[in-house]
mmCIF file of N, CA, C and O in Angstrom:
data_model
loop_
_atom_site.group_PDB
_atom_site.id
_atom_site.type_symbol
_atom_site.label_atom_id
_atom_site.label_comp_id
_atom_site.label_asym_id
_atom_site.label_seq_id
_atom_site.Cartn_x
_atom_site.Cartn_y
_atom_site.Cartn_z
ATOM 1 N N ARG A 1 -30.380 136.032 -2.921
ATOM 2 C CA ARG A 1 -30.483 134.996 -3.263
ATOM 3 C C ARG A 1 -29.255 134.116 -3.112
ATOM 4 O O ARG A 1 -27.927 134.572 -3.513
ATOM 5 N N PHE A 2 -29.255 132.669 -3.044
ATOM 6 C CA PHE A 2 -27.995 132.070 -2.526
ATOM 7 C C PHE A 2 -28.108 130.453 -2.685
ATOM 8 O O PHE A 2 -29.345 129.815 -2.923
ATOM 9 N N ILE A 3 -27.268 129.848 -3.316
ATOM 10 C CA ILE A 3 -27.596 128.250 -3.271
ATOM 11 C C ILE A 3 -26.518 127.798 -2.286
ATOM 12 O O ILE A 3 -25.347 128.276 -1.397
ATOM 13 N N CYS A 4 -27.372 126.685 -1.431
ATOM 14 C CA CYS A 4 -26.649 126.362 0.006
ATOM 15 C C CYS A 4 -25.761 125.094 -0.678
ATOM 16 O O CYS A 4 -26.244 123.931 -1.574
ATOM 17 N N ILE A 5 -24.762 124.931 -0.197
ATOM 18 C CA ILE A 5 -23.928 123.465 -0.627
ATOM 19 C C ILE A 5 -23.593 122.853 0.894
ATOM 20 O O ILE A 5 -22.739 123.805 1.620
ATOM 21 N N LEU A 6 -24.130 121.621 1.026
ATOM 22 C CA LEU A 6 -24.193 121.109 2.548
ATOM 23 C C LEU A 6 -23.456 119.509 2.132
ATOM 24 O O LEU A 6 -24.068 118.911 1.216
ATOM 25 N N GLY A 7 -22.347 119.394 2.813
ATOM 26 C CA GLY A 7 -21.976 118.120 2.959
ATOM 27 C C GLY A 7 -21.189 117.790 1.519
ATOM 28 O O GLY A 7 -20.984 118.046 0.865
ATOM 29 N N GLY A 8 -20.840 116.113 1.618
ATOM 30 C CA GLY A 8 -19.849 115.749 0.557
ATOM 31 C C GLY A 8 -18.627 116.303 0.516
ATOM 32 O O GLY A 8 -17.892 117.281 0.975
ATOM 33 N N ASP A 9 -17.837 115.438 -0.408
ATOM 34 C CA ASP A 9 -16.467 116.444 -0.830
ATOM 35 C C ASP A 9 -16.236 115.576 -2.536
ATOM 36 O O ASP A 9 -16.999 114.884 -2.727
ATOM 37 N N LYS A 10 -15.357 116.012 -2.770
ATOM 38 C CA LYS A 10 -14.631 115.795 -4.224
ATOM 39 C C LYS A 10 -14.711 114.302 -4.603
ATOM 40 O O LYS A 10 -14.506 113.825 -5.240
ATOM 41 N N PHE A 11 -14.723 113.204 -3.542
ATOM 42 C CA PHE A 11 -14.449 112.088 -3.310
ATOM 43 C C PHE A 11 -15.893 111.391 -3.391
ATOM 44 O O PHE A 11 -15.538 110.155 -3.540
ATOM 45 N N GLY A 12 -16.708 111.857 -3.008
ATOM 46 C CA GLY A 12 -18.238 111.693 -2.969
ATOM 47 C C GLY A 12 -18.512 110.870 -1.430
ATOM 48 O O GLY A 12 -19.484 110.335 -1.169
ATOM 49 N N ASP A 13 -17.417 111.396 -0.207
ATOM 50 C CA ASP A 13 -17.570 110.987 0.864
ATOM 51 C C ASP A 13 -18.600 111.838 1.673
ATOM 52 O O ASP A 13 -18.511 113.057 1.107
ATOM 53 N N ALA A 14 -18.903 111.444 2.755
ATOM 54 C CA ALA A 14 -20.106 112.430 3.908
ATOM 55 C C ALA A 14 -19.155 113.577 4.150
ATOM 56 O O ALA A 14 -17.676 113.230 4.375
ATOM 57 N N SER A 15 -19.356 114.620 4.597
ATOM 58 C CA SER A 15 -18.665 115.480 5.135
ATOM 59 C C SER A 15 -19.596 116.631 6.043
ATOM 60 O O SER A 15 -20.951 116.446 5.771
ATOM 61 N N LYS A 16 -18.784 117.225 7.007
ATOM 62 C CA LYS A 16 -19.580 118.120 7.585
ATOM 63 C C LYS A 16 -19.233 119.696 7.298
ATOM 64 O O LYS A 16 -20.652 120.500 7.831
ATOM 65 N N LYS A 17 -18.749 119.899 6.040
ATOM 66 C CA LYS A 17 -18.753 121.209 5.380
ATOM 67 C C LYS A 17 -19.975 121.547 5.159
ATOM 68 O O LYS A 17 -20.644 121.175 4.411
ATOM 69 N N ALA A 18 -19.763 122.950 5.120
ATOM 70 C CA ALA A 18 -21.419 123.706 4.483
ATOM 71 C C ALA A 18 -21.054 125.465 3.925
ATOM 72 O O ALA A 18 -19.943 125.738 4.274
ATOM 73 N N GLU A 19 -21.426 125.672 3.030
ATOM 74 C CA GLU A 19 -21.386 126.868 2.322
ATOM 75 C C GLU A 19 -22.387 127.483 1.407
ATOM 76 O O GLU A 19 -23.426 126.754 1.138
ATOM 77 N N LEU A 20 -22.220 128.504 1.556
ATOM 78 C CA LEU A 20 -23.437 129.509 0.608
ATOM 79 C C LEU A 20 -23.006 130.296 -0.569
ATOM 80 O O LEU A 20 -21.636 130.649 -0.396
ATOM 81 N N PHE A 21 -23.512 130.028 -1.563
ATOM 82 C CA PHE A 21 -22.784 130.950 -2.619
ATOM 83 C C PHE A 21 -23.953 131.799 -3.289
ATOM 84 O O PHE A 21 -25.042 131.885 -3.344
ATOM 85 N N ALA A 22 -23.625 133.001 -2.844
ATOM 86 C CA ALA A 22 -24.416 134.322 -3.355
ATOM 87 C C ALA A 22 -24.613 134.443 -4.626
ATOM 88 O O ALA A 22 -23.320 134.854 -5.553
ATOM 89 N N LEU A 23 -25.392 134.085 -5.179
ATOM 90 C CA LEU A 23 -25.849 134.335 -6.797
ATOM 91 C C LEU A 23 -25.460 136.071 -7.343
ATOM 92 O O LEU A 23 -24.670 135.947 -8.152
ATOM 93 N N ASN A 24 -25.959 136.639 -6.482
ATOM 94 C CA ASN A 24 -25.714 138.363 -6.963
ATOM 95 C C ASN A 24 -24.315 138.648 -7.017
ATOM 96 O O ASN A 24 -24.114 139.278 -7.832
ATOM 97 N N CYS A 25 -23.446 138.526 -6.095
ATOM 98 C CA CYS A 25 -22.132 138.812 -6.111
ATOM 99 C C CYS A 25 -20.998 137.996 -6.400
ATOM 100 O O CYS A 25 -19.858 137.738 -6.494
ATOM 101 N N LYS A 26 -21.569 136.547 -6.932
ATOM 102 C CA LYS A 26 -20.859 135.421 -7.356
ATOM 103 C C LYS A 26 -19.813 135.027 -6.043
ATOM 104 O O LYS A 26 -18.427 134.901 -6.474
ATOM 105 N N LYS A 27 -20.034 135.125 -5.087
ATOM 106 C CA LYS A 27 -19.168 134.854 -3.971
ATOM 107 C C LYS A 27 -19.715 133.507 -2.933
ATOM 108 O O LYS A 27 -20.789 133.515 -2.961
ATOM 109 N N SER A 28 -18.597 132.898 -2.374
ATOM 110 C CA SER A 28 -18.898 131.914 -1.463
ATOM 111 C C SER A 28 -18.513 132.206 0.065
ATOM 112 O O SER A 28 -17.697 132.830 0.432
ATOM 113 N N VAL A 29 -19.499 131.841 0.947
ATOM 114 C CA VAL A 29 -19.496 132.124 2.229
ATOM 115 C C VAL A 29 -19.207 130.871 2.970
ATOM 116 O O VAL A 29 -20.081 129.765 2.772
ATOM 117 N N ILE A 30 -18.220 130.442 3.742
ATOM 118 C CA ILE A 30 -18.141 129.167 4.296
ATOM 119 C C ILE A 30 -18.436 129.182 5.673
ATOM 120 O O ILE A 30 -18.153 130.213 6.584
ATOM 121 N N LEU A 31 -19.272 128.135 5.942
ATOM 122 C CA LEU A 31 -20.098 128.300 7.189
ATOM 123 C C LEU A 31 -19.229 127.476 8.331
ATOM 124 O O LEU A 31 -18.729 126.577 7.769
ATOM 125 N N LYS A 32 -19.593 127.632 9.290
ATOM 126 C CA LYS A 32 -19.169 126.181 10.550
ATOM 127 C C LYS A 32 -19.829 124.959 10.380
ATOM 128 O O LYS A 32 -20.764 125.070 9.532
ATOM 129 N N ASP A 33 -18.727 124.410 10.300
ATOM 130 C CA ASP A 33 -19.515 122.967 9.989
ATOM 131 C C ASP A 33 -20.615 122.626 10.477
ATOM 132 O O ASP A 33 -20.954 122.706 11.905
ATOM 133 N N MET A 34 -21.363 121.516 9.867
ATOM 134 C CA MET A 34 -22.812 121.067 10.447
ATOM 135 C C MET A 34 -22.158 119.840 11.773
ATOM 136 O O MET A 34 -21.034 119.588 11.687
ATOM 137 N N GLU A 35 -23.097 119.506 12.187
ATOM 138 C CA GLU A 35 -23.175 118.683 13.397
ATOM 139 C C GLU A 35 -22.979 117.053 12.854
ATOM 140 O O GLU A 35 -22.270 116.413 13.320
ATOM 141 N N ILE A 36 -23.618 116.942 11.795
ATOM 142 C CA ILE A 36 -23.872 115.740 11.474
ATOM 143 C C ILE A 36 -23.346 115.566 9.795
ATOM 144 O O ILE A 36 -23.400 116.564 8.844
ATOM 145 N N GLU A 37 -22.307 114.543 9.317
ATOM 146 C CA GLU A 37 -21.912 114.670 8.302
ATOM 147 C C GLU A 37 -22.946 114.140 7.137
ATOM 148 O O GLU A 37 -23.859 113.268 7.436
ATOM 149 N N ARG A 38 -22.924 114.817 6.195
ATOM 150 C CA ARG A 38 -23.530 114.159 4.699
ATOM 151 C C ARG A 38 -23.188 114.436 3.475
ATOM 152 O O ARG A 38 -22.195 114.898 3.069
ATOM 153 N N ASP A 39 -24.172 113.755 2.747
ATOM 154 C CA ASP A 39 -23.317 113.536 1.380
ATOM 155 C C ASP A 39 -24.444 114.018 0.125
ATOM 156 O O ASP A 39 -24.025 114.818 -0.444
ATOM 157 N N ARG A 40 -25.759 113.759 0.433
ATOM 158 C CA ARG A 40 -26.811 114.251 -0.222
ATOM 159 C C ARG A 40 -27.712 115.010 0.165
ATOM 160 O O ARG A 40 -28.957 114.434 0.836
ATOM 161 N N ALA A 41 -27.525 116.127 0.784
ATOM 162 C CA ALA A 41 -28.585 116.596 1.738
ATOM 163 C C ALA A 41 -29.542 117.326 1.198
ATOM 164 O O ALA A 41 -29.282 117.981 -0.118
ATOM 165 N N LEU A 42 -30.754 117.812 1.576
ATOM 166 C CA LEU A 42 -31.872 118.265 1.078
ATOM 167 C C LEU A 42 -31.911 119.669 2.050
ATOM 168 O O LEU A 42 -31.620 119.768 3.284
ATOM 169 N N SER A 43 -32.390 120.836 1.353
ATOM 170 C CA SER A 43 -32.142 122.016 2.276
ATOM 171 C C SER A 43 -33.259 123.114 2.138
ATOM 172 O O SER A 43 -33.827 123.013 0.885
ATOM 173 N N LEU A 44 -33.808 123.745 3.009
ATOM 174 C CA LEU A 44 -34.704 124.645 2.844
ATOM 175 C C LEU A 44 -34.363 125.978 3.474
ATOM 176 O O LEU A 44 -33.692 125.678 4.697
ATOM 177 N N TYR A 45 -34.474 127.381 2.994
ATOM 178 C CA TYR A 45 -34.382 128.482 3.834
ATOM 179 C C TYR A 45 -35.355 128.839 4.289
ATOM 180 O O TYR A 45 -36.695 129.640 3.384
ATOM 181 N N ASN A 46 -35.777 129.429 5.549
ATOM 182 C CA ASN A 46 -36.960 130.158 6.220
ATOM 183 C C ASN A 46 -36.601 131.707 6.320
ATOM 184 O O ASN A 46 -35.473 131.737 7.117
ATOM 185 N N ASN A 47 -37.200 132.370 5.519
ATOM 186 C CA ASN A 47 -36.731 133.979 5.424
ATOM 187 C C ASN A 47 -37.401 134.468 6.718
ATOM 188 O O ASN A 47 -36.674 135.620 7.316
ATOM 189 N N ASN A 48 -38.297 134.385 7.383
ATOM 190 C CA ASN A 48 -38.704 134.671 8.461
ATOM 191 C C ASN A 48 -38.046 134.511 9.710
ATOM 192 O O ASN A 48 -37.645 135.468 10.721
ATOM 193 N N LEU A 49 -37.497 133.354 9.596
ATOM 194 C CA LEU A 49 -36.597 132.898 11.066
ATOM 195 C C LEU A 49 -34.988 132.870 10.719
ATOM 196 O O LEU A 49 -34.371 132.754 11.840
ATOM 197 N N HIS A 50 -35.011 133.261 9.274
ATOM 198 C CA HIS A 50 -33.359 133.407 9.150
ATOM 199 C C HIS A 50 -32.457 132.194 9.301
ATOM 200 O O HIS A 50 -31.353 132.254 9.815
ATOM 201 N N LYS A 51 -33.079 131.208 8.833
ATOM 202 C CA LYS A 51 -32.589 129.790 9.242
ATOM 203 C C LYS A 51 -32.483 129.188 8.030
ATOM 204 O O LYS A 51 -33.678 129.078 7.053
ATOM 205 N N ILE A 52 -31.351 128.021 7.689
ATOM 206 C CA ILE A 52 -31.509 127.192 6.998
ATOM 207 C C ILE A 52 -31.788 125.656 7.406
ATOM 208 O O ILE A 52 -31.131 125.161 8.513
ATOM 209 N N PHE A 53 -32.851 124.907 7.145
ATOM 210 C CA PHE A 53 -32.829 123.521 7.602
ATOM 211 C C PHE A 53 -32.471 122.469 6.695
ATOM 212 O O PHE A 53 -32.346 122.894 5.064
ATOM 213 N N VAL A 54 -31.563 121.419 7.007
ATOM 214 C CA VAL A 54 -31.004 120.306 6.012
ATOM 215 C C VAL A 54 -31.553 119.212 6.663
ATOM 216 O O VAL A 54 -31.661 119.075 7.947
ATOM 217 N N VAL A 55 -31.819 118.301 5.615
ATOM 218 C CA VAL A 55 -32.099 116.537 6.113
ATOM 219 C C VAL A 55 -31.373 115.854 5.314
ATOM 220 O O VAL A 55 -31.320 115.982 3.897
ATOM 221 N N ASP A 56 -31.074 114.865 6.117
ATOM 222 C CA ASP A 56 -30.318 113.604 4.606
ATOM 223 C C ASP A 56 -31.500 113.343 3.884
ATOM 224 O O ASP A 56 -32.715 112.844 4.157
ATOM 225 N N ALA A 57 -30.900 113.195 2.490
ATOM 226 C CA ALA A 57 -31.594 112.652 1.619
ATOM 227 C C ALA A 57 -31.973 111.456 1.429
ATOM 228 O O ALA A 57 -32.943 110.914 1.290
ATOM 229 N N LEU A 58 -30.890 110.543 1.775
ATOM 230 C CA LEU A 58 -31.368 109.003 2.016
ATOM 231 C C LEU A 58 -31.531 108.469 3.486
ATOM 232 O O LEU A 58 -30.705 109.191 4.922
ATOM 233 N N LYS A 59 -32.146 107.689 3.809
ATOM 234 C CA LYS A 59 -32.724 107.230 5.153
ATOM 235 C C LYS A 59 -31.415 106.214 5.763
ATOM 236 O O LYS A 59 -31.258 106.332 6.818
ATOM 237 N N GLU A 60 -31.084 105.455 4.958
ATOM 238 C CA GLU A 60 -30.238 104.428 5.396
ATOM 239 C C GLU A 60 -28.887 104.360 4.396
ATOM 240 O O GLU A 60 -29.143 104.354 3.004
ATOM 241 N N LYS A 61 -27.854 104.551 4.898
ATOM 242 C CA LYS A 61 -26.573 104.543 4.080
ATOM 243 C C LYS A 61 -25.417 104.258 4.912
ATOM 244 O O LYS A 61 -25.304 104.379 5.945
ATOM 245 N N LYS A 62 -24.367 103.363 4.320
ATOM 246 C CA LYS A 62 -23.152 102.964 4.691
ATOM 247 C C LYS A 62 -22.386 103.980 4.381
ATOM 248 O O LYS A 62 -22.157 104.548 3.200
ATOM 249 N N ARG A 63 -21.451 104.739 5.276
ATOM 250 C CA ARG A 63 -20.622 105.744 4.749
ATOM 251 C C ARG A 63 -19.371 105.340 5.218
ATOM 252 O O ARG A 63 -19.077 105.080 6.509
ATOM 253 N N TYR A 64 -17.996 105.816 4.663
ATOM 254 C CA TYR A 64 -16.882 105.598 4.881
ATOM 255 C C TYR A 64 -16.149 106.867 5.187
ATOM 256 O O TYR A 64 -16.357 107.926 4.875
ATOM 257 N N TYR A 65 -15.730 106.869 6.549
ATOM 258 C CA TYR A 65 -14.917 108.050 6.956
ATOM 259 C C TYR A 65 -13.436 108.180 6.795
ATOM 260 O O TYR A 65 -12.763 107.342 7.542
ATOM 261 N N ARG A 66 -13.018 108.752 5.703
ATOM 262 C CA ARG A 66 -11.705 108.677 5.503
ATOM 263 C C ARG A 66 -10.775 108.809 7.076
ATOM 264 O O ARG A 66 -9.722 108.395 6.949
ATOM 265 N N ASN A 67 -10.970 110.019 7.514
ATOM 266 C CA ASN A 67 -10.067 110.210 8.717
ATOM 267 C C ASN A 67 -10.040 109.258 9.658
ATOM 268 O O ASN A 67 -8.492 109.026 10.332
ATOM 269 N N GLU A 68 -11.002 108.393 9.835
ATOM 270 C CA GLU A 68 -11.426 107.465 10.723
ATOM 271 C C GLU A 68 -10.892 105.809 10.281
ATOM 272 O O GLU A 68 -10.409 105.281 11.054
ATOM 273 N N GLY A 69 -10.633 106.167 9.079
ATOM 274 C CA GLY A 69 -10.658 104.905 8.187
ATOM 275 C C GLY A 69 -11.693 103.420 8.519
ATOM 276 O O GLY A 69 -11.162 102.327 8.707
ATOM 277 N N LYS A 70 -13.078 104.278 8.929
ATOM 278 C CA LYS A 70 -13.929 103.172 9.154
ATOM 279 C C LYS A 70 -15.076 103.757 8.198
ATOM 280 O O LYS A 70 -15.333 104.370 7.627
ATOM 281 N N TYR A 71 -16.047 102.570 8.239
ATOM 282 C CA TYR A 71 -17.416 102.898 7.850
ATOM 283 C C TYR A 71 -18.483 102.712 8.850
ATOM 284 O O TYR A 71 -18.252 102.104 10.016
ATOM 285 N N TYR A 72 -19.653 103.376 8.805
ATOM 286 C CA TYR A 72 -20.587 104.044 9.567
ATOM 287 C C TYR A 72 -21.901 103.505 9.066
ATOM 288 O O TYR A 72 -22.009 103.742 7.729
ATOM 289 N N TRP A 73 -22.561 103.151 9.909
ATOM 290 C CA TRP A 73 -23.945 103.021 8.865
ATOM 291 C C TRP A 73 -24.978 104.149 9.684
ATOM 292 O O TRP A 73 -25.207 103.848 10.688
ATOM 293 N N SER A 74 -25.436 104.883 8.968
ATOM 294 C CA SER A 74 -26.526 105.931 9.116
ATOM 295 C C SER A 74 -27.909 105.130 9.103
ATOM 296 O O SER A 74 -28.182 105.051 7.764
ATOM 297 N N ASN A 75 -28.548 105.254 10.275
ATOM 298 C CA ASN A 75 -29.828 104.639 9.903
ATOM 299 C C ASN A 75 -30.876 105.569 10.130
ATOM 300 O O ASN A 75 -32.300 105.319 10.801
ATOM 301 N N ASN A 76 -30.931 106.849 10.372
ATOM 302 C CA ASN A 76 -31.696 107.714 10.567
ATOM 303 C C ASN A 76 -31.662 109.098 9.927
ATOM 304 O O ASN A 76 -30.589 109.316 9.362
ATOM 305 N N ARG A 77 -32.581 109.768 9.692
ATOM 306 C CA ARG A 77 -32.518 111.048 9.198
ATOM 307 C C ARG A 77 -32.661 112.243 10.160
ATOM 308 O O ARG A 77 -33.292 112.540 10.897
ATOM 309 N N TYR A 78 -31.326 113.291 9.956
ATOM 310 C CA TYR A 78 -31.196 113.867 10.919
ATOM 311 C C TYR A 78 -31.438 115.190 10.396
ATOM 312 O O TYR A 78 -31.278 115.639 9.332
ATOM 313 N N LEU A 79 -32.262 115.802 11.111
ATOM 314 C CA LEU A 79 -32.244 117.550 10.742
ATOM 315 C C LEU A 79 -31.735 118.539 11.682
ATOM 316 O O LEU A 79 -31.519 118.538 12.761
ATOM 317 N N GLU A 80 -30.982 119.608 10.993
ATOM 318 C CA GLU A 80 -30.538 120.442 11.819
ATOM 319 C C GLU A 80 -30.899 121.624 10.863
ATOM 320 O O GLU A 80 -31.171 121.666 9.872
ATOM 321 N N SER A 81 -30.672 122.963 12.044
ATOM 322 C CA SER A 81 -30.913 124.274 11.302
ATOM 323 C C SER A 81 -29.553 125.186 11.851
ATOM 324 O O SER A 81 -28.725 124.819 12.684
ATOM 325 N N TYR A 82 -29.760 125.724 10.864
ATOM 326 C CA TYR A 82 -28.608 126.987 10.842
ATOM 327 C C TYR A 82 -28.828 128.478 10.999
ATOM 328 O O TYR A 82 -30.154 128.672 10.087
ATOM 329 N N ASP A 83 -28.675 128.991 12.382
ATOM 330 C CA ASP A 83 -28.877 130.128 12.368
ATOM 331 C C ASP A 83 -28.307 131.333 11.693
ATOM 332 O O ASP A 83 -27.100 131.323 12.000
ATOM 333 N N ILE A 84 -28.539 131.878 10.890
ATOM 334 C CA ILE A 84 -27.583 133.031 10.155
ATOM 335 C C ILE A 84 -27.294 133.575 11.021
ATOM 336 O O ILE A 84 -26.318 134.401 11.106
ATOM 337 N N ASN A 85 -28.229 134.445 11.839
ATOM 338 C CA ASN A 85 -27.889 135.684 12.790
ATOM 339 C C ASN A 85 -26.674 135.034 14.160
ATOM 340 O O ASN A 85 -26.101 135.961 14.609
ATOM 341 N N LYS A 86 -26.830 133.835 14.547
ATOM 342 C CA LYS A 86 -26.194 133.558 15.559
ATOM 343 C C LYS A 86 -24.872 132.890 14.905
ATOM 344 O O LYS A 86 -24.109 132.498 15.951
ATOM 345 N N ASP A 87 -24.666 132.174 13.782
ATOM 346 C CA ASP A 87 -23.629 131.389 13.086
ATOM 347 C C ASP A 87 -23.266 129.965 13.896
ATOM 348 O O ASP A 87 -22.358 130.202 14.148
ATOM 349 N N LYS A 88 -24.625 129.559 14.174
ATOM 350 C CA LYS A 88 -24.793 128.400 14.716
ATOM 351 C C LYS A 88 -25.627 127.000 14.372
ATOM 352 O O LYS A 88 -26.521 127.491 13.839
ATOM 353 N N TRP A 89 -25.240 125.930 14.165
ATOM 354 C CA TRP A 89 -26.075 124.797 13.628
ATOM 355 C C TRP A 89 -26.538 124.155 15.115
ATOM 356 O O TRP A 89 -25.822 124.245 16.200
ATOM 357 N N MET A 90 -27.581 123.815 15.080
ATOM 358 C CA MET A 90 -28.467 123.150 15.787
ATOM 359 C C MET A 90 -29.074 121.641 15.317
ATOM 360 O O MET A 90 -29.880 121.683 14.544
ATOM 361 N N ASN A 91 -28.817 120.493 16.046
ATOM 362 C CA ASN A 91 -29.548 119.384 15.819
ATOM 363 C C ASN A 91 -30.884 119.505 16.584
ATOM 364 O O ASN A 91 -30.920 119.159 17.683
ATOM 365 N N ILE A 92 -31.605 119.136 15.528
ATOM 366 C CA ILE A 92 -33.386 119.378 16.163
ATOM 367 C C ILE A 92 -33.851 118.012 16.655
ATOM 368 O O ILE A 92 -34.463 118.055 17.423
ATOM 369 N N ASN A 93 -32.938 116.927 16.097
ATOM 370 C CA ASN A 93 -32.960 115.532 16.575
ATOM 371 C C ASN A 93 -32.546 115.218 17.717
ATOM 372 O O ASN A 93 -31.893 114.356 18.029
ATOM 373 N N SER A 94 -32.198 116.315 18.596
ATOM 374 C CA SER A 94 -31.269 116.005 20.135
ATOM 375 C C SER A 94 -31.464 115.024 20.688
ATOM 376 O O SER A 94 -30.707 114.910 21.506
ATOM 377 N N LYS A 95 -33.105 114.747 20.767
ATOM 378 C CA LYS A 95 -33.092 113.359 21.769
ATOM 379 C C LYS A 95 -32.571 112.323 21.393
ATOM 380 O O LYS A 95 -32.720 111.021 21.969
ATOM 381 N N GLN A 96 -32.833 112.077 20.420
ATOM 382 C CA GLN A 96 -32.042 110.551 19.544
ATOM 383 C C GLN A 96 -30.864 110.211 19.724
ATOM 384 O O GLN A 96 -30.280 111.277 19.937
ATOM 385 N N SER A 97 -30.389 108.984 19.651
ATOM 386 C CA SER A 97 -28.867 108.740 19.898
ATOM 387 C C SER A 97 -28.539 109.073 18.292
ATOM 388 O O SER A 97 -28.919 109.690 17.269
ATOM 389 N N LYS A 98 -27.053 109.095 18.435
ATOM 390 C CA LYS A 98 -26.539 109.563 17.302
ATOM 391 C C LYS A 98 -26.542 108.392 15.996
ATOM 392 O O LYS A 98 -26.758 109.083 14.897
ATOM 393 N N GLY A 99 -27.031 107.408 16.363
ATOM 394 C CA GLY A 99 -27.633 106.329 15.114
ATOM 395 C C GLY A 99 -26.604 105.976 14.538
ATOM 396 O O GLY A 99 -26.938 105.480 13.182
ATOM 397 N N TYR A 100 -25.303 105.895 14.551
ATOM 398 C CA TYR A 100 -24.298 105.580 14.088
ATOM 399 C C TYR A 100 -23.517 104.228 14.707
ATOM 400 O O TYR A 100 -23.620 104.214 16.084
ATOM 401 N N SER A 101 -23.414 103.462 13.939
ATOM 402 C CA SER A 101 -22.743 101.978 14.652
ATOM 403 C C SER A 101 -21.606 101.533 13.746
ATOM 404 O O SER A 101 -21.543 101.637 12.386
ATOM 405 N N GLU A 102 -20.535 100.886 14.141
ATOM 406 C CA GLU A 102 -19.749 100.688 13.705
ATOM 407 C C GLU A 102 -19.725 99.149 12.818
ATOM 408 O O GLU A 102 -20.385 98.537 13.790
ATOM 409 N N THR A 103 -19.649 99.142 11.709
ATOM 410 C CA THR A 103 -19.426 97.775 10.969
ATOM 411 C C THR A 103 -18.332 97.593 10.317
ATOM 412 O O THR A 103 -17.440 97.996 9.740
ATOM 413 N N LYS A 104 -18.472 96.174 10.121
ATOM 414 C CA LYS A 104 -17.195 95.426 9.514
ATOM 415 C C LYS A 104 -17.156 95.700 8.113
ATOM 416 O O LYS A 104 -18.122 95.209 7.208
ATOM 417 N N SER A 105 -15.918 95.660 7.505
ATOM 418 C CA SER A 105 -15.829 96.113 6.136
ATOM 419 C C SER A 105 -15.738 94.783 5.431
ATOM 420 O O SER A 105 -15.092 93.726 6.137
#
């Protein structure tokens, strides 16, 4: 059993960071960064596929990216999966555009 910690940072901004916390041994495992920045993600683990699925909790949100010093508007819910065996994230909505557009602050 584990707890999945996806996105967000201590300042409340979106991030690509991902981590698993194993309850039985009380240790964290840092995963590769997700493809999409998230702050309040919903996740589900599929035991048969050995994959974690994650989707944005909110459909529309204006997000500030500290590294770029810009606001971006997210107007899509992005679904990604993490293959535990391959240590790889995959954007399931790959046919969609990125869904981010620069806005004036």
